[in-house]
């Protein structure tokens, strides 16, 4: 009986931890969409602070496979960000259908991202893997696929 109670407690703690990690990953997608919209719009109160806020959410080994199949590493992404600040003053960035799974050390999410600039809208399916480090979900890999 004591062993059963112990394993039930372990399961409950594991479930709580994975749910917490899942919420960390979901919040990361939400915060990124919000921050990248501010970045694209050029409306940051403090540009350097926002830049650090964005790049500090990525694992140094981060890889992006974009909708065109190009692979972009963390350093290239960080350089690109500096070039696009304020380049899209009316761009809106949103997401929908965010769902996923988590373990004690990783989160896997899928969602649809929509970027709108005036009459032009791009939509992509995204799958993201996050690693959990120091109670933070860090972007580890992002794979995007264009939706027509």
PDB file of C-alpha atoms in Angstrom:
ATOM      1  CA  UNK A   1       0.000   0.000   0.000  1.00  0.00           C
ATOM      2  CA  UNK A   2       2.798   2.461   0.903  1.00  0.00           C
ATOM      3  CA  UNK A   3       4.520   1.791  -2.438  1.00  0.00           C
ATOM      4  CA  UNK A   4       1.302   2.556  -4.317  1.00  0.00           C
ATOM      5  CA  UNK A   5       0.873   5.853  -2.474  1.00  0.00           C
ATOM      6  CA  UNK A   6       4.514   6.762  -3.183  1.00  0.00           C
ATOM      7  CA  UNK A   7       4.163   6.071  -6.926  1.00  0.00           C
ATOM      8  CA  UNK A   8       0.873   7.990  -7.055  1.00  0.00           C
ATOM      9  CA  UNK A   9       2.631  10.976  -5.499  1.00  0.00           C
ATOM     10  CA  UNK A  10       5.503  10.687  -7.993  1.00  0.00           C
ATOM     11  CA  UNK A  11       3.021  10.549 -10.862  1.00  0.00           C
ATOM     12  CA  UNK A  12       1.139  13.593  -9.555  1.00  0.00           C
ATOM     13  CA  UNK A  13       4.369  15.583  -9.180  1.00  0.00           C
ATOM     14  CA  UNK A  14       5.525  14.545 -12.672  1.00  0.00           C
ATOM     15  CA  UNK A  15       2.157  15.520 -14.131  1.00  0.00           C
ATOM     16  CA  UNK A  16       2.267  18.906 -12.371  1.00  0.00           C
ATOM     17  CA  UNK A  17       5.811  19.524 -13.660  1.00  0.00           C
ATOM     18  CA  UNK A  18       4.941  18.606 -17.244  1.00  0.00           C
ATOM     19  CA  UNK A  19       1.799  20.785 -17.149  1.00  0.00           C
ATOM     20  CA  UNK A  20       3.903  23.662 -15.810  1.00  0.00           C
ATOM     21  CA  UNK A  21       6.456  23.145 -18.599  1.00  0.00           C
ATOM     22  CA  UNK A  22       3.685  23.022 -21.201  1.00  0.00           C
ATOM     23  CA  UNK A  23       2.400  26.378 -19.957  1.00  0.00           C
ATOM     24  CA  UNK A  24       5.951  27.797 -20.084  1.00  0.00           C
ATOM     25  CA  UNK A  25       6.217  26.767 -23.739  1.00  0.00           C
ATOM     26  CA  UNK A  26       2.801  28.196 -24.625  1.00  0.00           C
ATOM     27  CA  UNK A  27       3.654  31.469 -22.921  1.00  0.00           C
ATOM     28  CA  UNK A  28       6.892  31.588 -24.901  1.00  0.00           C
ATOM     29  CA  UNK A  29       4.954  31.450 -28.204  1.00  0.00           C
ATOM     30  CA  UNK A  30       2.541  34.127 -26.975  1.00  0.00           C
ATOM     31  CA  UNK A  31       5.344  36.411 -25.756  1.00  0.00           C
ATOM     32  CA  UNK A  32       7.384  35.888 -28.933  1.00  0.00           C
ATOM     33  CA  UNK A  33       4.465  36.829 -31.204  1.00  0.00           C
ATOM     34  CA  UNK A  34       3.841  39.941 -29.124  1.00  0.00           C
ATOM     35  CA  UNK A  35       7.523  40.930 -28.942  1.00  0.00           C
ATOM     36  CA  UNK A  36       8.262  40.298 -32.616  1.00  0.00           C
ATOM     37  CA  UNK A  37       5.277  42.433 -33.609  1.00  0.00           C
ATOM     38  CA  UNK A  38       6.615  45.298 -31.466  1.00  0.00           C
ATOM     39  CA  UNK A  39      10.048  44.696 -33.013  1.00  0.00           C
ATOM     40  CA  UNK A  40       8.726  44.700 -36.587  1.00  0.00           C
ATOM     41  CA  UNK A  41       6.636  47.822 -35.844  1.00  0.00           C
ATOM     42  CA  UNK A  42       9.607  49.652 -34.299  1.00  0.00           C
ATOM     43  CA  UNK A  43       7.570  50.695 -31.262  1.00  0.00           C
ATOM     44  CA  UNK A  44       9.759  49.398 -28.424  1.00  0.00           C
ATOM     45  CA  UNK A  45      10.164  51.714 -25.448  1.00  0.00           C
ATOM     46  CA  UNK A  46      13.746  50.439 -25.175  1.00  0.00           C
ATOM     47  CA  UNK A  47      15.023  48.734 -28.338  1.00  0.00           C
ATOM     48  CA  UNK A  48      18.071  47.072 -26.734  1.00  0.00           C
ATOM     49  CA  UNK A  49      16.015  45.744 -23.824  1.00  0.00           C
ATOM     50  CA  UNK A  50      13.456  44.224 -26.217  1.00  0.00           C
ATOM     51  CA  UNK A  51      16.244  42.738 -28.351  1.00  0.00           C
ATOM     52  CA  UNK A  52      17.733  41.060 -25.273  1.00  0.00           C
ATOM     53  CA  UNK A  53      14.276  39.947 -24.158  1.00  0.00           C
ATOM     54  CA  UNK A  54      13.794  38.199 -27.518  1.00  0.00           C
ATOM     55  CA  UNK A  55      17.236  36.625 -28.013  1.00  0.00           C
ATOM     56  CA  UNK A  56      17.501  35.430 -24.403  1.00  0.00           C
ATOM     57  CA  UNK A  57      14.573  33.071 -25.045  1.00  0.00           C
ATOM     58  CA  UNK A  58      16.628  30.995 -27.522  1.00  0.00           C
ATOM     59  CA  UNK A  59      18.978  28.118 -26.819  1.00  0.00           C
ATOM     60  CA  UNK A  60      22.379  28.842 -28.485  1.00  0.00           C
ATOM     61  CA  UNK A  61      21.923  25.642 -30.543  1.00  0.00           C
ATOM     62  CA  UNK A  62      18.583  26.924 -31.948  1.00  0.00           C
ATOM     63  CA  UNK A  63      17.718  26.022 -35.545  1.00  0.00           C
ATOM     64  CA  UNK A  64      14.858  27.318 -37.682  1.00  0.00           C
ATOM     65  CA  UNK A  65      13.696  25.549 -40.813  1.00  0.00           C
ATOM     66  CA  UNK A  66      11.616  28.235 -42.486  1.00  0.00           C
ATOM     67  CA  UNK A  67       8.749  27.805 -44.920  1.00  0.00           C
ATOM     68  CA  UNK A  68      11.167  27.847 -47.861  1.00  0.00           C
ATOM     69  CA  UNK A  69      13.233  25.008 -46.350  1.00  0.00           C
ATOM     70  CA  UNK A  70      16.176  27.249 -45.426  1.00  0.00           C
ATOM     71  CA  UNK A  71      17.959  26.446 -42.153  1.00  0.00           C
ATOM     72  CA  UNK A  72      18.785  29.416 -39.958  1.00  0.00           C
ATOM     73  CA  UNK A  73      20.873  29.180 -36.785  1.00  0.00           C
ATOM     74  CA  UNK A  74      20.706  31.331 -33.688  1.00  0.00           C
ATOM     75  CA  UNK A  75      23.510  33.751 -34.663  1.00  0.00           C
ATOM     76  CA  UNK A  76      21.961  34.377 -38.085  1.00  0.00           C
ATOM     77  CA  UNK A  77      18.569  34.975 -36.466  1.00  0.00           C
ATOM     78  CA  UNK A  78      20.096  37.442 -33.990  1.00  0.00           C
ATOM     79  CA  UNK A  79      21.782  39.363 -36.845  1.00  0.00           C
ATOM     80  CA  UNK A  80      18.580  39.369 -38.918  1.00  0.00           C
ATOM     81  CA  UNK A  81      16.601  40.777 -35.994  1.00  0.00           C
ATOM     82  CA  UNK A  82      18.885  43.824 -35.833  1.00  0.00           C
ATOM     83  CA  UNK A  83      18.240  44.491 -39.535  1.00  0.00           C
ATOM     84  CA  UNK A  84      14.436  44.358 -39.405  1.00  0.00           C
ATOM     85  CA  UNK A  85      13.687  46.606 -36.434  1.00  0.00           C
ATOM     86  CA  UNK A  86      10.894  48.988 -37.499  1.00  0.00           C
ATOM     87  CA  UNK A  87      10.848  47.678 -41.093  1.00  0.00           C
ATOM     88  CA  UNK A  88       7.165  46.660 -40.926  1.00  0.00           C
ATOM     89  CA  UNK A  89       5.367  49.420 -38.980  1.00  0.00           C
ATOM     90  CA  UNK A  90       1.872  48.004 -39.580  1.00  0.00           C
ATOM     91  CA  UNK A  91       2.582  44.260 -39.310  1.00  0.00           C
ATOM     92  CA  UNK A  92       0.354  42.237 -37.006  1.00  0.00           C
ATOM     93  CA  UNK A  93       1.517  38.853 -35.681  1.00  0.00           C
ATOM     94  CA  UNK A  94      -0.895  36.351 -34.173  1.00  0.00           C
ATOM     95  CA  UNK A  95      -1.246  32.625 -33.614  1.00  0.00           C
ATOM     96  CA  UNK A  96      -4.017  30.084 -33.268  1.00  0.00           C
ATOM     97  CA  UNK A  97      -4.564  26.375 -32.547  1.00  0.00           C
ATOM     98  CA  UNK A  98      -1.713  26.209 -30.021  1.00  0.00           C
ATOM     99  CA  UNK A  99      -1.391  22.682 -28.651  1.00  0.00           C
ATOM    100  CA  UNK A 100       1.340  20.451 -27.392  1.00  0.00           C
ATOM    101  CA  UNK A 101       2.927  17.962 -25.063  1.00  0.00           C
ATOM    102  CA  UNK A 102       5.618  18.244 -22.430  1.00  0.00           C
ATOM    103  CA  UNK A 103       8.076  16.129 -20.476  1.00  0.00           C
ATOM    104  CA  UNK A 104      10.136  17.132 -17.476  1.00  0.00           C
ATOM    105  CA  UNK A 105      12.772  18.676 -19.797  1.00  0.00           C
ATOM    106  CA  UNK A 106      11.142  19.419 -23.174  1.00  0.00           C
ATOM    107  CA  UNK A 107       8.034  20.905 -24.744  1.00  0.00           C
ATOM    108  CA  UNK A 108       6.695  20.191 -28.236  1.00  0.00           C
ATOM    109  CA  UNK A 109       4.113  22.656 -29.575  1.00  0.00           C
ATOM    110  CA  UNK A 110       2.273  23.064 -32.839  1.00  0.00           C
ATOM    111  CA  UNK A 111       0.399  26.166 -33.909  1.00  0.00           C
ATOM    112  CA  UNK A 112      -0.519  28.343 -36.850  1.00  0.00           C
ATOM    113  CA  UNK A 113       1.159  31.739 -37.123  1.00  0.00           C
ATOM    114  CA  UNK A 114      -0.394  34.583 -39.107  1.00  0.00           C
ATOM    115  CA  UNK A 115       1.467  37.723 -40.125  1.00  0.00           C
ATOM    116  CA  UNK A 116      -0.516  40.537 -41.751  1.00  0.00           C
ATOM    117  CA  UNK A 117       0.916  43.680 -43.303  1.00  0.00           C
ATOM    118  CA  UNK A 118      -1.787  45.756 -44.952  1.00  0.00           C
ATOM    119  CA  UNK A 119      -3.561  43.515 -47.468  1.00  0.00           C
ATOM    120  CA  UNK A 120      -0.784  40.909 -47.459  1.00  0.00           C
ATOM    121  CA  UNK A 121      -1.132  37.936 -45.123  1.00  0.00           C
ATOM    122  CA  UNK A 122       1.228  35.008 -44.665  1.00  0.00           C
ATOM    123  CA  UNK A 123       0.161  31.916 -42.777  1.00  0.00           C
ATOM    124  CA  UNK A 124       2.363  29.063 -41.671  1.00  0.00           C
ATOM    125  CA  UNK A 125       2.107  25.868 -39.666  1.00  0.00           C
ATOM    126  CA  UNK A 126       4.755  25.739 -37.001  1.00  0.00           C
ATOM    127  CA  UNK A 127       6.197  23.004 -34.815  1.00  0.00           C
ATOM    128  CA  UNK A 128       8.467  24.103 -32.000  1.00  0.00           C
ATOM    129  CA  UNK A 129      10.653  22.246 -29.550  1.00  0.00           C
ATOM    130  CA  UNK A 130      11.663  23.965 -26.332  1.00  0.00           C
ATOM    131  CA  UNK A 131      14.195  22.827 -23.763  1.00  0.00           C
ATOM    132  CA  UNK A 132      13.506  23.621 -20.134  1.00  0.00           C
ATOM    133  CA  UNK A 133      16.404  25.264 -18.315  1.00  0.00           C
ATOM    134  CA  UNK A 134      16.216  27.133 -15.021  1.00  0.00           C
ATOM    135  CA  UNK A 135      12.400  27.122 -15.172  1.00  0.00           C
ATOM    136  CA  UNK A 136      12.421  28.772 -18.598  1.00  0.00           C
ATOM    137  CA  UNK A 137      11.347  27.327 -21.939  1.00  0.00           C
ATOM    138  CA  UNK A 138      14.064  28.084 -24.499  1.00  0.00           C
ATOM    139  CA  UNK A 139      13.421  27.803 -28.234  1.00  0.00           C
ATOM    140  CA  UNK A 140      15.466  24.859 -29.497  1.00  0.00           C
ATOM    141  CA  UNK A 141      14.012  24.121 -32.928  1.00  0.00           C
ATOM    142  CA  UNK A 142      11.269  25.650 -35.055  1.00  0.00           C
ATOM    143  CA  UNK A 143       9.979  24.141 -38.273  1.00  0.00           C
ATOM    144  CA  UNK A 144       7.612  26.179 -40.420  1.00  0.00           C
ATOM    145  CA  UNK A 145       5.519  25.233 -43.435  1.00  0.00           C
ATOM    146  CA  UNK A 146       3.661  27.750 -45.602  1.00  0.00           C
ATOM    147  CA  UNK A 147      -0.118  27.422 -45.818  1.00  0.00           C
ATOM    148  CA  UNK A 148      -1.643  28.624 -49.082  1.00  0.00           C
TER     149      UNK A 148
END
